[in-house]
Amino acid sequence: MKYGMIQGVEDSVKNIDSILVDMNADHPGDIIADILHWCEAKGEDFADLVRRGNDFYLDEKGEVE
């Protein structure tokens, strides 16, 4: 999948499963913790990142007007 393309729900779940395996982690909370560290290191706003992620999620589910 290319960046910016809408992916299906199954693809999203498989993507997270793959990341968890690569990280040797057992819960998506580990990914979120890494993202928090990344935001701090890069000076990014985590709340804005979550808002934008939620917008992408709703768009992928077809719930954005």
PDB file of C-alpha atoms in Angstrom:
ATOM      1  CA  MET A   1       0.000   0.000   0.000  1.00  0.00           C
ATOM      2  CA  LYS A   2       1.280   3.456  -0.879  1.00  0.00           C
ATOM      3  CA  TYR A   3       1.190   6.264   1.670  1.00  0.00           C
ATOM      4  CA  GLY A   4      -2.055   8.197   1.519  1.00  0.00           C
ATOM      5  CA  MET A   5      -4.129   5.385   0.056  1.00  0.00           C
ATOM      6  CA  ILE A   6      -7.102   4.229   2.064  1.00  0.00           C
ATOM      7  CA  GLN A   7      -6.653   0.688   3.281  1.00  0.00           C
ATOM      8  CA  GLY A   8      -9.241  -1.783   4.411  1.00  0.00           C
ATOM      9  CA  VAL A   9      -9.903  -2.768   7.990  1.00  0.00           C
ATOM     10  CA  GLU A  10      -8.318  -6.200   7.486  1.00  0.00           C
ATOM     11  CA  ASP A  11      -5.178  -4.566   6.085  1.00  0.00           C
ATOM     12  CA  SER A  12      -5.000  -2.227   9.095  1.00  0.00           C
ATOM     13  CA  VAL A  13      -5.285  -5.134  11.528  1.00  0.00           C
ATOM     14  CA  LYS A  14      -2.658  -7.159   9.643  1.00  0.00           C
ATOM     15  CA  ASN A  15      -0.358  -4.122   9.634  1.00  0.00           C
ATOM     16  CA  ILE A  16      -0.533  -3.761  13.429  1.00  0.00           C
ATOM     17  CA  ASP A  17      -0.112  -7.519  13.920  1.00  0.00           C
ATOM     18  CA  SER A  18       3.026  -7.374  11.762  1.00  0.00           C
ATOM     19  CA  ILE A  19       4.424  -4.404  13.681  1.00  0.00           C
ATOM     20  CA  LEU A  20       3.783  -6.174  16.997  1.00  0.00           C
ATOM     21  CA  VAL A  21       5.605  -9.286  15.770  1.00  0.00           C
ATOM     22  CA  ASP A  22       8.543  -7.172  14.529  1.00  0.00           C
ATOM     23  CA  MET A  23       8.687  -5.388  17.908  1.00  0.00           C
ATOM     24  CA  ASN A  24       8.357  -8.645  19.845  1.00  0.00           C
ATOM     25  CA  ALA A  25       5.434  -6.991  21.631  1.00  0.00           C
ATOM     26  CA  ASP A  26       2.087  -8.409  22.646  1.00  0.00           C
ATOM     27  CA  HIS A  27      -0.120  -5.313  22.820  1.00  0.00           C
ATOM     28  CA  PRO A  28      -0.724  -2.179  20.709  1.00  0.00           C
ATOM     29  CA  GLY A  29      -0.027  -0.127  23.854  1.00  0.00           C
ATOM     30  CA  ASP A  30       3.657  -0.782  23.130  1.00  0.00           C
ATOM     31  CA  ILE A  31       3.253   0.948  19.770  1.00  0.00           C
ATOM     32  CA  ILE A  32       1.522   3.901  21.429  1.00  0.00           C
ATOM     33  CA  ALA A  33       4.323   4.205  23.985  1.00  0.00           C
ATOM     34  CA  ASP A  34       6.872   4.285  21.140  1.00  0.00           C
ATOM     35  CA  ILE A  35       4.805   6.941  19.357  1.00  0.00           C
ATOM     36  CA  LEU A  36       4.765   9.032  22.551  1.00  0.00           C
ATOM     37  CA  HIS A  37       8.567   8.799  22.721  1.00  0.00           C
ATOM     38  CA  TRP A  38       8.772   9.725  19.032  1.00  0.00           C
ATOM     39  CA  CYS A  39       6.502  12.761  19.528  1.00  0.00           C
ATOM     40  CA  GLU A  40       8.604  13.972  22.428  1.00  0.00           C
ATOM     41  CA  ALA A  41      11.864  13.527  20.503  1.00  0.00           C
ATOM     42  CA  LYS A  42      10.488  15.241  17.378  1.00  0.00           C
ATOM     43  CA  GLY A  43       8.530  17.989  19.137  1.00  0.00           C
ATOM     44  CA  GLU A  44       5.227  16.712  17.775  1.00  0.00           C
ATOM     45  CA  ASP A  45       1.848  17.161  19.479  1.00  0.00           C
ATOM     46  CA  PHE A  46       0.523  13.720  20.454  1.00  0.00           C
ATOM     47  CA  ALA A  47      -3.058  14.978  20.881  1.00  0.00           C
ATOM     48  CA  ASP A  48      -2.985  16.369  17.336  1.00  0.00           C
ATOM     49  CA  LEU A  49      -1.544  13.104  16.066  1.00  0.00           C
ATOM     50  CA  VAL A  50      -4.408  11.196  17.726  1.00  0.00           C
ATOM     51  CA  ARG A  51      -6.987  13.625  16.297  1.00  0.00           C
ATOM     52  CA  ARG A  52      -5.571  13.213  12.797  1.00  0.00           C
ATOM     53  CA  GLY A  53      -5.404   9.441  13.221  1.00  0.00           C
ATOM     54  CA  ASN A  54      -9.034   9.387  14.313  1.00  0.00           C
ATOM     55  CA  ASP A  55      -9.976  11.437  11.234  1.00  0.00           C
ATOM     56  CA  PHE A  56      -8.174   8.888   9.005  1.00  0.00           C
ATOM     57  CA  TYR A  57      -9.922   6.041  10.849  1.00  0.00           C
ATOM     58  CA  LEU A  58     -13.375   7.582  10.376  1.00  0.00           C
ATOM     59  CA  ASP A  59     -12.621   8.312   6.724  1.00  0.00           C
ATOM     60  CA  GLU A  60     -11.566   4.708   6.139  1.00  0.00           C
ATOM     61  CA  LYS A  61     -14.784   3.518   7.765  1.00  0.00           C
ATOM     62  CA  GLY A  62     -16.774   5.911   5.582  1.00  0.00           C
ATOM     63  CA  GLU A  63     -18.040   7.927   8.543  1.00  0.00           C
ATOM     64  CA  VAL A  64     -16.724  11.344   7.512  1.00  0.00           C
ATOM     65  CA  GLU A  65     -19.298  13.613   5.926  1.00  0.00           C
TER      66      GLU A  65
END
